[in-house]
Coordinates of C-alpha atoms and ligand atoms in Angstrom, one line a residue:
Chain M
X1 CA -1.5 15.0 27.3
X2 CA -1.0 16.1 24.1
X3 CA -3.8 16.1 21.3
X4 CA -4.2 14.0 18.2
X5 CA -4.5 16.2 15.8
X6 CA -1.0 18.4 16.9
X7 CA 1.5 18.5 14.4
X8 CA 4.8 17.3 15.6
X9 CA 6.8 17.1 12.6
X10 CA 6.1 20.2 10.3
X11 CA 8.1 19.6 7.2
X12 CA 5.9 16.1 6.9
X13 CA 3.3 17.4 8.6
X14 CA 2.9 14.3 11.1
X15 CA 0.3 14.3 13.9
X16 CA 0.6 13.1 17.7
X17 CA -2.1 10.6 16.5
X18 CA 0.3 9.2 13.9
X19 CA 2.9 9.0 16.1
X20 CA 0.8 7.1 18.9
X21 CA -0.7 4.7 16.0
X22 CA 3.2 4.0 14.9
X23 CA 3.9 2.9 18.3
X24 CA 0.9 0.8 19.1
X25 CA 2.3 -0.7 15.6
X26 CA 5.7 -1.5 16.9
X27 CA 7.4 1.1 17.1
X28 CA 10.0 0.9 19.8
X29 CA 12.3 3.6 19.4
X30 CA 12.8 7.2 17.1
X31 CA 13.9 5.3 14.0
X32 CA 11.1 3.0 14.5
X33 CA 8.7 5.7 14.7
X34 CA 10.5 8.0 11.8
X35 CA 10.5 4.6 9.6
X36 CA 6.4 4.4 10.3
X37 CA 5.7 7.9 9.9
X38 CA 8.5 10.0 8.0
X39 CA 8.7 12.3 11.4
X40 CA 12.0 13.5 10.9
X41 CA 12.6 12.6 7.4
X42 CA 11.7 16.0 6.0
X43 CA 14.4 19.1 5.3
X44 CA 15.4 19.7 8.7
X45 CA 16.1 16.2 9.0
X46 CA 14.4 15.6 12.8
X47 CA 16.0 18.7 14.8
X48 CA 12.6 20.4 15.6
X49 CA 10.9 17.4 16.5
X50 CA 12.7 14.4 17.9
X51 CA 13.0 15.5 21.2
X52 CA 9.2 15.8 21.1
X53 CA 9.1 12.3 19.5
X54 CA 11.1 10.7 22.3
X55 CA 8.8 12.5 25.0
X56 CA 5.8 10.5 23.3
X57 CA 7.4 7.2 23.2
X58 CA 8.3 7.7 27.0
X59 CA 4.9 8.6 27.5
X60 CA 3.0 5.7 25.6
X61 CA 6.1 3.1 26.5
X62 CA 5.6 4.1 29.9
X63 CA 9.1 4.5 30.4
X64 CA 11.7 7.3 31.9
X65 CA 12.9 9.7 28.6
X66 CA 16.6 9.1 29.1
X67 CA 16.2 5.7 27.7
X68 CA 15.4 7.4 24.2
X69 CA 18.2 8.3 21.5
X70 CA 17.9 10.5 18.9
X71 CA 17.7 8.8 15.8
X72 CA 21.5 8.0 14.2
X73 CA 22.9 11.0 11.8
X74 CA 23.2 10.4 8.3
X75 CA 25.4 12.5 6.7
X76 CA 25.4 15.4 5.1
X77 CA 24.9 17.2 8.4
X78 CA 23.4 20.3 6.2
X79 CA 21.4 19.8 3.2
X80 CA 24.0 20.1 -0.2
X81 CA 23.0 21.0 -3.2
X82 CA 24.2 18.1 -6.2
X83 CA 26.4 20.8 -7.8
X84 CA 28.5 21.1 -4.6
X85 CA 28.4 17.5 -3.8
X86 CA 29.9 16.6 -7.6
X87 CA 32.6 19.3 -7.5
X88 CA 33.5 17.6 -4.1
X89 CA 33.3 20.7 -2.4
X90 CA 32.3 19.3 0.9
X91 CA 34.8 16.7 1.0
Chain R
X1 CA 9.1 -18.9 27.6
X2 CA 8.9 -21.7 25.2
X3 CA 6.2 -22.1 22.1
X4 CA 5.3 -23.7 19.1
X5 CA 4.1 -23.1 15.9
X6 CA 4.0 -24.9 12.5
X7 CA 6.3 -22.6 11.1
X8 CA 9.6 -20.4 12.3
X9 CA 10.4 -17.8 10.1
X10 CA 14.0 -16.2 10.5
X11 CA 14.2 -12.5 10.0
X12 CA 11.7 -9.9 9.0
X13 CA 13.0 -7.9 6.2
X14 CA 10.7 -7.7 3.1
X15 CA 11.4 -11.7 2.3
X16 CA 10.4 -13.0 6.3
X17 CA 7.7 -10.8 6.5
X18 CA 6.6 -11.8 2.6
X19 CA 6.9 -15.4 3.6
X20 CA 4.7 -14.9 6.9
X21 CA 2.1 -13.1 5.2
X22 CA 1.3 -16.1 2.7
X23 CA 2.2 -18.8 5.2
X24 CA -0.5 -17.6 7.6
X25 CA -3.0 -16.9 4.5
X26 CA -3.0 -20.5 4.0
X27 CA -3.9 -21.0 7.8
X28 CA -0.4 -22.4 9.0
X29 CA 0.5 -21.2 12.2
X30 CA 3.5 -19.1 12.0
X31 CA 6.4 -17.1 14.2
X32 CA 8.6 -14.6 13.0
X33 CA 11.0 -14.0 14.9
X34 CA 13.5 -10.4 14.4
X35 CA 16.8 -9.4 15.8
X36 CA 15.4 -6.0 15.5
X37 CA 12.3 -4.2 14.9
X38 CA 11.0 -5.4 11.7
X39 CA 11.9 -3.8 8.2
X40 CA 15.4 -2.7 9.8
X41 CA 18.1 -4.7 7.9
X42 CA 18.1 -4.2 4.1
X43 CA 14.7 -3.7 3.5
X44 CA 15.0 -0.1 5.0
X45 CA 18.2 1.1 3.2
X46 CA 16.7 0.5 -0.1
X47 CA 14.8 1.1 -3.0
X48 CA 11.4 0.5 -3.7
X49 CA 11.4 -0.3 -7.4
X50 CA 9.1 -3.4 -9.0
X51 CA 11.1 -3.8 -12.2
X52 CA 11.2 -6.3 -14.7
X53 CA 13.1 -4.2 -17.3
X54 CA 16.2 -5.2 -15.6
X55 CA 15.9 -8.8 -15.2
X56 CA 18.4 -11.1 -17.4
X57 CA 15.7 -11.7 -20.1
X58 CA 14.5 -15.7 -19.3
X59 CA 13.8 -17.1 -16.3
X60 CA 14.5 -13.4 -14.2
X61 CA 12.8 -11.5 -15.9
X62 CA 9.7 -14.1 -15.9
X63 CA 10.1 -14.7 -12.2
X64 CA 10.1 -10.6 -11.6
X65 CA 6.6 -10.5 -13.9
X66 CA 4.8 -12.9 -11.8
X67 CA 5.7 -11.0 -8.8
X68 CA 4.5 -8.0 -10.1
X69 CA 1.2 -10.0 -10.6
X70 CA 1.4 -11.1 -7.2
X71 CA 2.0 -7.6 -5.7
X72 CA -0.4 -6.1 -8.0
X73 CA -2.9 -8.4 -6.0
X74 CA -1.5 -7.5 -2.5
X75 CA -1.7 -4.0 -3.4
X76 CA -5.9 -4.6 -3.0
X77 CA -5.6 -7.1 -0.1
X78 CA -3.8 -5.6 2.5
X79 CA -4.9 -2.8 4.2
X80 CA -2.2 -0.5 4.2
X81 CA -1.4 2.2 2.0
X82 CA 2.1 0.8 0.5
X83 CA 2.2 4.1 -1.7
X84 CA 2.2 2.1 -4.3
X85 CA 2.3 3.8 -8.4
X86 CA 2.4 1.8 -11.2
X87 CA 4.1 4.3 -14.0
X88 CA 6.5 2.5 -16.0
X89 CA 10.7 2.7 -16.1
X90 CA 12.8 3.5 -18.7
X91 CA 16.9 2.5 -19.3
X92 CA 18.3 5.7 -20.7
X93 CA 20.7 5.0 -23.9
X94 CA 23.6 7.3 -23.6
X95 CA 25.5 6.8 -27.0
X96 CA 25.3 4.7 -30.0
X97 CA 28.0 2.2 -29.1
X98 CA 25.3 1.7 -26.2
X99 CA 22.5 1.6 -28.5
X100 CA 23.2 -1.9 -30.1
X101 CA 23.3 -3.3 -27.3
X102 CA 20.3 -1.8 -25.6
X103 CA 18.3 -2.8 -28.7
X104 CA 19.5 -6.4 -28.7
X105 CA 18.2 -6.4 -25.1
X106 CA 14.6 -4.8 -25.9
X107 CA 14.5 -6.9 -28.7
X108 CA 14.8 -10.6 -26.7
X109 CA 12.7 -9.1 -23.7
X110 CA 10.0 -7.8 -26.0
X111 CA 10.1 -11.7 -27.8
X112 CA 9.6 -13.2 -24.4
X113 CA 6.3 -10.9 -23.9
X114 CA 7.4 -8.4 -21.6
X115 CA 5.3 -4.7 -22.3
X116 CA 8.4 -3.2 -23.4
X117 CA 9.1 0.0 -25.9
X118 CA 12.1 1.5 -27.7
X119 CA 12.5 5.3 -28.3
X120 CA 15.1 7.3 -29.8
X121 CA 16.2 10.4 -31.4
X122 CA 13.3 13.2 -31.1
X123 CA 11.5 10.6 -29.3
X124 CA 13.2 10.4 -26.1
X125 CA 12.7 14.0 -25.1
X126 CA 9.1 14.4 -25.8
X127 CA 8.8 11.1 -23.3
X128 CA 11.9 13.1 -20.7
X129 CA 12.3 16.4 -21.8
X130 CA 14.3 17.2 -18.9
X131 CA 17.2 14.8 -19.9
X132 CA 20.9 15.4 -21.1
X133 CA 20.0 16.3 -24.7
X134 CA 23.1 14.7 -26.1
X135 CA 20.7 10.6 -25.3
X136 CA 19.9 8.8 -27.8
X137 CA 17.7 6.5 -26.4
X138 CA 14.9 5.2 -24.2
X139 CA 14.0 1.4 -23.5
X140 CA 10.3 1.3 -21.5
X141 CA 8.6 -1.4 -19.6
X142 CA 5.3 -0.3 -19.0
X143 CA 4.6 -2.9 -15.9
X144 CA 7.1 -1.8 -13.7
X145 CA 6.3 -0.4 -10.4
X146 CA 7.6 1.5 -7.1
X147 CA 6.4 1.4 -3.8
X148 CA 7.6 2.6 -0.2
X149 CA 9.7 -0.7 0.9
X150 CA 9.1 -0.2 4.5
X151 CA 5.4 0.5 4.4
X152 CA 5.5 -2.8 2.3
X153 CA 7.0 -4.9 5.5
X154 CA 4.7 -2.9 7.6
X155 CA 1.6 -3.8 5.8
X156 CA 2.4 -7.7 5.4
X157 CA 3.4 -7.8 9.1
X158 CA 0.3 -6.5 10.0
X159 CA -1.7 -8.7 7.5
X160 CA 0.5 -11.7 8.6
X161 CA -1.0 -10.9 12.4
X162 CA -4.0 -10.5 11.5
X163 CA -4.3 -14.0 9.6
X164 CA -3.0 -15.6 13.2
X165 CA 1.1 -15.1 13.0
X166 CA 2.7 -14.2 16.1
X167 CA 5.4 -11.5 15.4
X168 CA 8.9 -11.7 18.2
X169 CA 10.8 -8.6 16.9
X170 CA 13.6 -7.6 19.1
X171 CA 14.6 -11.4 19.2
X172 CA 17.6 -13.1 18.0
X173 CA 17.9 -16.7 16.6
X174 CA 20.9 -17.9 18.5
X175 CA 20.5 -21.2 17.2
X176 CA 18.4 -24.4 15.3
X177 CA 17.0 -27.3 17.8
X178 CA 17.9 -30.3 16.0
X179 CA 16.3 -34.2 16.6
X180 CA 19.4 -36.8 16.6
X181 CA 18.8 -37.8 13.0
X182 CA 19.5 -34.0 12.0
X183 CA 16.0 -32.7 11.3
X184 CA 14.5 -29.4 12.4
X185 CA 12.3 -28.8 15.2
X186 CA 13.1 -25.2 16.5
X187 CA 15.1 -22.2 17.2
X188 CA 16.6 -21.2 20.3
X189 CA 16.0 -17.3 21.0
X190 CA 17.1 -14.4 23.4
X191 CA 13.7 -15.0 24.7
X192 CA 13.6 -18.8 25.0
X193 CA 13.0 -21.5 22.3
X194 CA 10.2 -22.0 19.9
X195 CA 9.0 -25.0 18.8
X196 CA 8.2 -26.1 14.8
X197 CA 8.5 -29.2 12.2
X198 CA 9.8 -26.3 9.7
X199 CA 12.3 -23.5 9.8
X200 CA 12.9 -21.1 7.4
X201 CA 15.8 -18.5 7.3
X202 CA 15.1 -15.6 5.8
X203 CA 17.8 -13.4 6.7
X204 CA 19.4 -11.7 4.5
X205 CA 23.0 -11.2 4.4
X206 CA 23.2 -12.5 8.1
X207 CA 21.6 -15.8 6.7
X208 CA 25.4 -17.6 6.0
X209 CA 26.7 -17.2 9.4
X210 CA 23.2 -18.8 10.7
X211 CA 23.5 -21.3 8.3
X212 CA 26.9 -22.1 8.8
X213 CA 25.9 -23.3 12.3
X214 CA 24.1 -26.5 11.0
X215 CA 26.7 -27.4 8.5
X216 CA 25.3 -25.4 5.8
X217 CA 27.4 -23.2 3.2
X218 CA 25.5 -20.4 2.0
X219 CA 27.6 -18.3 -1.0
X220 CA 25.9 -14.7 -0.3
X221 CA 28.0 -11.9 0.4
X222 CA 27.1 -8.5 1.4
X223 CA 27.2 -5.9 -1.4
X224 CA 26.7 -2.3 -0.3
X225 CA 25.3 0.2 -2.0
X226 CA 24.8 4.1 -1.4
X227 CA 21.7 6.3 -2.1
X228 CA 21.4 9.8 -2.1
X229 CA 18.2 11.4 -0.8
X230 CA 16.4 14.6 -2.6
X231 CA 14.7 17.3 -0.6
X232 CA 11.1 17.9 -2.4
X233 CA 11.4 19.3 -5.6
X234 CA 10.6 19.7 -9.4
X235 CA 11.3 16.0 -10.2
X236 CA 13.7 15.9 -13.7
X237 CA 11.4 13.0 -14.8
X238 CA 8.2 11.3 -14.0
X239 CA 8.9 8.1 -13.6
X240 CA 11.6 5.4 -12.9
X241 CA 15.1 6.2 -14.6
X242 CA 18.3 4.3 -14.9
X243 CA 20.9 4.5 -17.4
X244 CA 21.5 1.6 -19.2
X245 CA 25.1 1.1 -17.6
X246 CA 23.5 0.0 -14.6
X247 CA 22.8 -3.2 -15.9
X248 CA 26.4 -3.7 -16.1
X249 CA 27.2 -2.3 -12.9
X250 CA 24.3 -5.3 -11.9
X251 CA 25.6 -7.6 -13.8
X252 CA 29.6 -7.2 -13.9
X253 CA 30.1 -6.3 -17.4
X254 CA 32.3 -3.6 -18.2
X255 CA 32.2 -2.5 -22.2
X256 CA 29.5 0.5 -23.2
X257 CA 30.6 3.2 -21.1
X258 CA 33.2 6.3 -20.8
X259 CA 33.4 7.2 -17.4
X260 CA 36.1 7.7 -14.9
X261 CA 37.3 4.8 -13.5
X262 CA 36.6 4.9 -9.8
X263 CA 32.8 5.3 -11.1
X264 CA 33.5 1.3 -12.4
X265 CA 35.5 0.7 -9.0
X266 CA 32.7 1.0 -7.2
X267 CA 29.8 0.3 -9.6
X268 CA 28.4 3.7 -9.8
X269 CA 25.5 3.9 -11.9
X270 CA 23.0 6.5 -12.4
X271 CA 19.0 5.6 -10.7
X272 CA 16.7 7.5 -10.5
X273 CA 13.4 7.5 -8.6
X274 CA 10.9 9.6 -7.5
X275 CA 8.8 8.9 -4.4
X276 CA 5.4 9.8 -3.8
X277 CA 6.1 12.6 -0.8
X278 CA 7.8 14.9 -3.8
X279 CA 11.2 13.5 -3.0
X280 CA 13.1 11.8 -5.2
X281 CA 16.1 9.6 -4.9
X282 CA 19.2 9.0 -6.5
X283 CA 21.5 5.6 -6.5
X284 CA 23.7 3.5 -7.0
X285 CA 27.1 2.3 -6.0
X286 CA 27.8 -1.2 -5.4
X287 CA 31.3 -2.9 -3.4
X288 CA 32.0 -5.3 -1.4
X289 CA 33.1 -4.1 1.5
X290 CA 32.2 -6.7 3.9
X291 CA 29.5 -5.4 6.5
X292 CA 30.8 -2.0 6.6
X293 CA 27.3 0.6 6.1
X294 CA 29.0 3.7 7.0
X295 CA 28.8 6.5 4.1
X296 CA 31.9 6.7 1.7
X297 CA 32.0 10.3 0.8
X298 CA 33.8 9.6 -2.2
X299 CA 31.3 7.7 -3.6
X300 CA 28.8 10.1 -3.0
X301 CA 30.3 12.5 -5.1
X302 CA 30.9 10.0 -7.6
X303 CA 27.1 9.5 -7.7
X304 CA 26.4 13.0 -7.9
X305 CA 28.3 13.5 -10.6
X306 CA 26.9 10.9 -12.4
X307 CA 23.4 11.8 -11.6
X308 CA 24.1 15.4 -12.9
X309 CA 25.4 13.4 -16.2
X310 CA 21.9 12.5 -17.4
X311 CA 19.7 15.1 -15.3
X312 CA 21.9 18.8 -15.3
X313 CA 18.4 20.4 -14.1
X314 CA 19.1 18.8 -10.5
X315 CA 21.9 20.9 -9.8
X316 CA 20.5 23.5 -7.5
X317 CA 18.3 21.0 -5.6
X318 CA 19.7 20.0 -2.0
X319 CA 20.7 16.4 -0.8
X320 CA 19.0 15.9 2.4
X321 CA 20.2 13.0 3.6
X322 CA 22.1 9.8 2.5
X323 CA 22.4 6.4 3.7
X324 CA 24.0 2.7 2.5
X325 CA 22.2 -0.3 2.6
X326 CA 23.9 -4.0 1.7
X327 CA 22.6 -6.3 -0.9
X328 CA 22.8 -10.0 -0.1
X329 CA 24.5 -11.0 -3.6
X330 CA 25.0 -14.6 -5.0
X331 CA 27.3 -15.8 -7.3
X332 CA 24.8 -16.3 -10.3
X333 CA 22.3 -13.3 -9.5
X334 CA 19.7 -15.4 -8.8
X335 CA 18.1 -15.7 -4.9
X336 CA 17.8 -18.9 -3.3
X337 CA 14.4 -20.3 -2.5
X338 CA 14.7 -23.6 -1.5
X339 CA 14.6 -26.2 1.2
X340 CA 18.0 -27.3 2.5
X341 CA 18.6 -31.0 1.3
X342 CA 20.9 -31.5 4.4
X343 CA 18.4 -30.3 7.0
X344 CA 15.3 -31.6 7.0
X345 CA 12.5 -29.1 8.0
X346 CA 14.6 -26.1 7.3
X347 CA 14.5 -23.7 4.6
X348 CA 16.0 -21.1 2.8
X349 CA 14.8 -17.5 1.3
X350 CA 17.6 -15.1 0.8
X351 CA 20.2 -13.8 -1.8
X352 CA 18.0 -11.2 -3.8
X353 CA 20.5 -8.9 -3.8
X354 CA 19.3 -5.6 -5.6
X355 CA 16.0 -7.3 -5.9
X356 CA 14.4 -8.2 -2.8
X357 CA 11.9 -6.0 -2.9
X358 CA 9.9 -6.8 -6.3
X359 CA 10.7 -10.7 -5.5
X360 CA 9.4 -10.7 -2.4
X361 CA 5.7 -11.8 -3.5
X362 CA 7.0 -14.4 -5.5
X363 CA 9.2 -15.8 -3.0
X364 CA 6.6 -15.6 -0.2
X365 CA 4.4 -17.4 -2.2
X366 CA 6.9 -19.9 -3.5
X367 CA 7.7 -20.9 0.1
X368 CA 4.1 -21.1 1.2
X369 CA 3.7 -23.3 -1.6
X370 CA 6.6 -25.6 -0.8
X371 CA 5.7 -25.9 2.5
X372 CA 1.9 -26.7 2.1
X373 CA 3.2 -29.0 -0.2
X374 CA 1.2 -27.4 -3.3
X375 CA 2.6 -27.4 -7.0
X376 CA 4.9 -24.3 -7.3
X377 CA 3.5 -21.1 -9.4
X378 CA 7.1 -21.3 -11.2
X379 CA 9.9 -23.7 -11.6
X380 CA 12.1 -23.7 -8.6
X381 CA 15.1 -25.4 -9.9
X382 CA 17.1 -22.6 -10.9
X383 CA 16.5 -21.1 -7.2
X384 CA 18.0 -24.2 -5.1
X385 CA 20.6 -24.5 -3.1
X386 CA 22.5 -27.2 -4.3
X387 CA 23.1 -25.6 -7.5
X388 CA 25.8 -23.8 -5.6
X389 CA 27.1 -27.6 -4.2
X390 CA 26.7 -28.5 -8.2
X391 CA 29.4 -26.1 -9.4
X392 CA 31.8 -26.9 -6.9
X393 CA 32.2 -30.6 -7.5
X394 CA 32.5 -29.8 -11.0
X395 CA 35.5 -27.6 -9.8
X396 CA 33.8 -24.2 -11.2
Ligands
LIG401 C1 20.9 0.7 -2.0 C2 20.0 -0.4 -2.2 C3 18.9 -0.2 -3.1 C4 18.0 -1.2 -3.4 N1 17.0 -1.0 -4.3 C5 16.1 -2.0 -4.5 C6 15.0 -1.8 -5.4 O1 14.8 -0.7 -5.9 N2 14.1 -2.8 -5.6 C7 14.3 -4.0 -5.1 O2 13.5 -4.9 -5.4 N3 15.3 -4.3 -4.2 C8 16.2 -3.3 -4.0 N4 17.3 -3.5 -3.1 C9 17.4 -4.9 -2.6 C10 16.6 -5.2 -1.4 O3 16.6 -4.1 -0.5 C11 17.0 -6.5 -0.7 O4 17.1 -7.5 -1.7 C12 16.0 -6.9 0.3 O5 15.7 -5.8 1.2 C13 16.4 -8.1 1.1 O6 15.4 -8.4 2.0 P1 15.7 -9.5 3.1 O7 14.4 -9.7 3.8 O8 16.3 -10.7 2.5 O9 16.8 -8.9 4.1 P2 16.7 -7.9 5.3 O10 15.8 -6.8 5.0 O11 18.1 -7.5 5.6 O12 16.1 -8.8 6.4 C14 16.8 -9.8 7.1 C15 16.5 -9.6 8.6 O13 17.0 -10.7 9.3 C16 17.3 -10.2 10.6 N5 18.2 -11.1 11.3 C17 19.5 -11.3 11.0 N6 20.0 -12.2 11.8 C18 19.0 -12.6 12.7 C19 19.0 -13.5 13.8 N7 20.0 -14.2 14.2 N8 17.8 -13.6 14.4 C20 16.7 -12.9 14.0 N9 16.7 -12.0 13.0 C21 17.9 -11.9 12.3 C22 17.9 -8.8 10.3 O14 17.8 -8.0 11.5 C23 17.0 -8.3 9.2 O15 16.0 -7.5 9.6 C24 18.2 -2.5 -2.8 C25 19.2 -2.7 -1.9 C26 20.1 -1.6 -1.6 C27 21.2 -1.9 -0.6

């Protein structure tokens, strides 16, 4: 079991206890829980910490871990700055 | 499983969950039932500005003002932190051809009471210094507001549950229960039917196909809009900015502005607002392009390029993510709140299209009061449906 107070998410800085509180708040899946907590919303857009996001949501669901998706991608798959975007560089 | 309540509420985006909360404050007994979790249709590919500033100045922009009240008021009563800051937005003038205009505007909201101020020349960049220097002008409404969107659903779901209401996400509305003389006394679900004297559909831009079920033409049509997320930054200004174009992006006018033309095609007009996680975010486009949310990358250059119009500072700062949301748009800009003269029992809360979110109080309260059968806070009248049915046997 993991403790509260662990940080899961370390660009937002959000907590297993967040995470658990999310869930018994509805919750159902990684968007549900990134919607409720911002895990996943900081720079690295979710790729430290979903996979540990879907373990806890197995875990508090009480269901198997391949029944969890990572949360959909939203574009641009690397940060851009707005001076490349503009010039249409990445297009 | 069948159940009953007083109440069915359809859908719970900001309006649903905004109608549930006040319903059950008044002690009715209420489901909502959701397709999906809640806050997952528009109310999460949004905004989360309060404005009044750009409300047609009359009934809008007095309906937006009372909701401010009202969400001023929920802001203290439910116990959730809604990240709620009240600093102010300003319109940003970017020539003088714009500047009549702009001023005729200030001037008739300012007449009609609104906290409203006009700045120009030196003026404008000791209030942003970080602007494009060539603006000329700055149009501030002191009342206006932001606040995380989904946090809001969050915290009026749990409120609503709290008060009593019983909350069915993850189940869909397949269709009304009807008595032989046509009025309302359920929905059928994914997960059975529930029982109830009074239905109302709240769903967004999904409300016309359930509508159309019971004989009911809805005009709302989806229209999408993109927003460009910042990574945490130096924000180019502290509060709320949009330039003054984007009321006619909003409003389909076309005079006042020099840009390219594919930034008209698809309504591309600088917002800008800062969230309080040191993010800020940058809109707006708007189309209609059915119920298509994918990501245009053209547009999102578009939008850059606009952004970087008013704010050059930003261009070194990274996008971090981007996503498109759809607006449920009617014909006259104005939602409809109003019981369905066709159907007795149901009701209908939907069309707010770039709104929703500062009009949810008002509407939730508006509904509540309908239904409990209490005097209205506002005139209604301008908000019913059969304005719509109006217009058409005139042959508008
Ligand atoms: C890019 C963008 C920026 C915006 N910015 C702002 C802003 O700054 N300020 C502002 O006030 N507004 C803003 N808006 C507008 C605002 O987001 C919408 O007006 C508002 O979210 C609409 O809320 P709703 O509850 O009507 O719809 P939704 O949030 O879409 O809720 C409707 C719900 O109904 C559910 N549903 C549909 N069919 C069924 C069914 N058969 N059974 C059960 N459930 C069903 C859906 O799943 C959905 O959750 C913006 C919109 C966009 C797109």
């Amino acid at each position: 079991m993991m403790d509260d107070d662990t940080i899961v998410c370390r660009c937002e800085e959000v907590t297993v206890g967040q995470i658990r509180q999310a869930i018994r708040e509805g919750a159902a899946d990684v968007t549900g829980v990134k919607r409720r907590t911002r895990a996943g919303m900081g720079l690295c857009q979710g790729r430290t910490c979903e996979k540990i996001v879907m373990r806890i949501l197995a875990q508090e669901l009480g269901k198997p871990l391949s029944e969890f998706a990572p949360a959909t991608v939203r574009p641009p798959v690397q940060p851009i700055t707005f001076g490349l975007l503009a010039e249409g560089t990445d297009g | 499983m069948a159940s009953a309540a007083d109440v069915i509420v359809v859908g719970g985006g900001v309006i649903g969950s905004a109608i549930a909360y006040y319903l059950s404050q008044e002690g009715t007994k209420v489901a909502l039932v959701e397709r999906g979790d809640v806050a997952s249709g528009t109310s999460s590919a949004c905004d989360g500005n309060i404005l009044v500033i750009d409300k047609m100045p009359g009934y809008d922009s007095q309906l937006a003002l009372k909701s401010q009240e009202l969400l001023a008021e929920l802001v203290e009563s439910l116990d959730y932190d809604l990240e709620y800051a009240q600093r102010g937005s300003v319109l940003v003038v970017e020539d003088e051809k714009q500047a009549q205009v702009a001023r005729d505007w200030f001037t008739r909201q300012k007449d009609a009471g609104l906290p409203m101020r006009y700045l120009e020349g030196k003026e404008v960049f000791e209030d942003e210094p970080l602007l494009a220097h060539d603006m000329v002008g700055l149009v501030e409404c002191a009342s206006d507001a932001s606040l995380n969107p989904m946090a809001f659903v969050y915290g009026l779901i749990s409120g609503a549950r709290r008060a009593g209401a019983m909350i069915h996400p993850f189940t869909e509305v397949t269709g009304f229960l009807q008595d032989s003389t046509g009025v309302v006394r359920g929905v059928e679900t994914t997960h059975g039917t529930i029982s109830a004297d009074k239905v109302v559909l709240a769903a967004g831009v999904w409300t016309p196909g359930l509508a159309a079920t019971v004989g009911v033409n809805v005009p709302i049509k989806p229209r999408k809009g993109h927003i460009l997320v910042a990574e945490r930054s130096p924000h180019p200004a502290r509060r709320k900015v949009q330039e003054f174009g984007y009321l006619l992006a909003k409003f389909g006018g076309t005079e006042g502005r020099s840009v390219e033309p594919d930034m008209d095609r698809y309504g591309v007009a600088m917002v800008f607002e800062p969230t309080e996680h040191g993010n800020f975010l940058i809109g707006s486009s708007r189309e209609f392009v059915g119920f298509d949310q994918r990501c245009n990358h053209h547009v999102l250059e578009l939008m850059a390029r606009r952004a970087l119009r008013f704010f050059p500072t930003i261009r070194d700062i990274r996008v971090i993510r981007t996503y498109a949301g759809l607006r449920p748009y009617t014909p006259d800009h104005l939602p409809i709140v109003s019981p369905v003269p066709t159907v007795p029992g149901l009701y209908i809360a939907a069309g707010h299209e770039g709104d929703g979110i500062g009009l949810a109080p008002i509407t939730g309260r508006l509904i509540a009061q309908m239904i409990v059968g209490e005097p209205t806070a506002v005139a209604t009248e301008p908000l019913r449906i059969d304005r719509f049915v109006n217009k058409e046997h005139k042959g508008e």
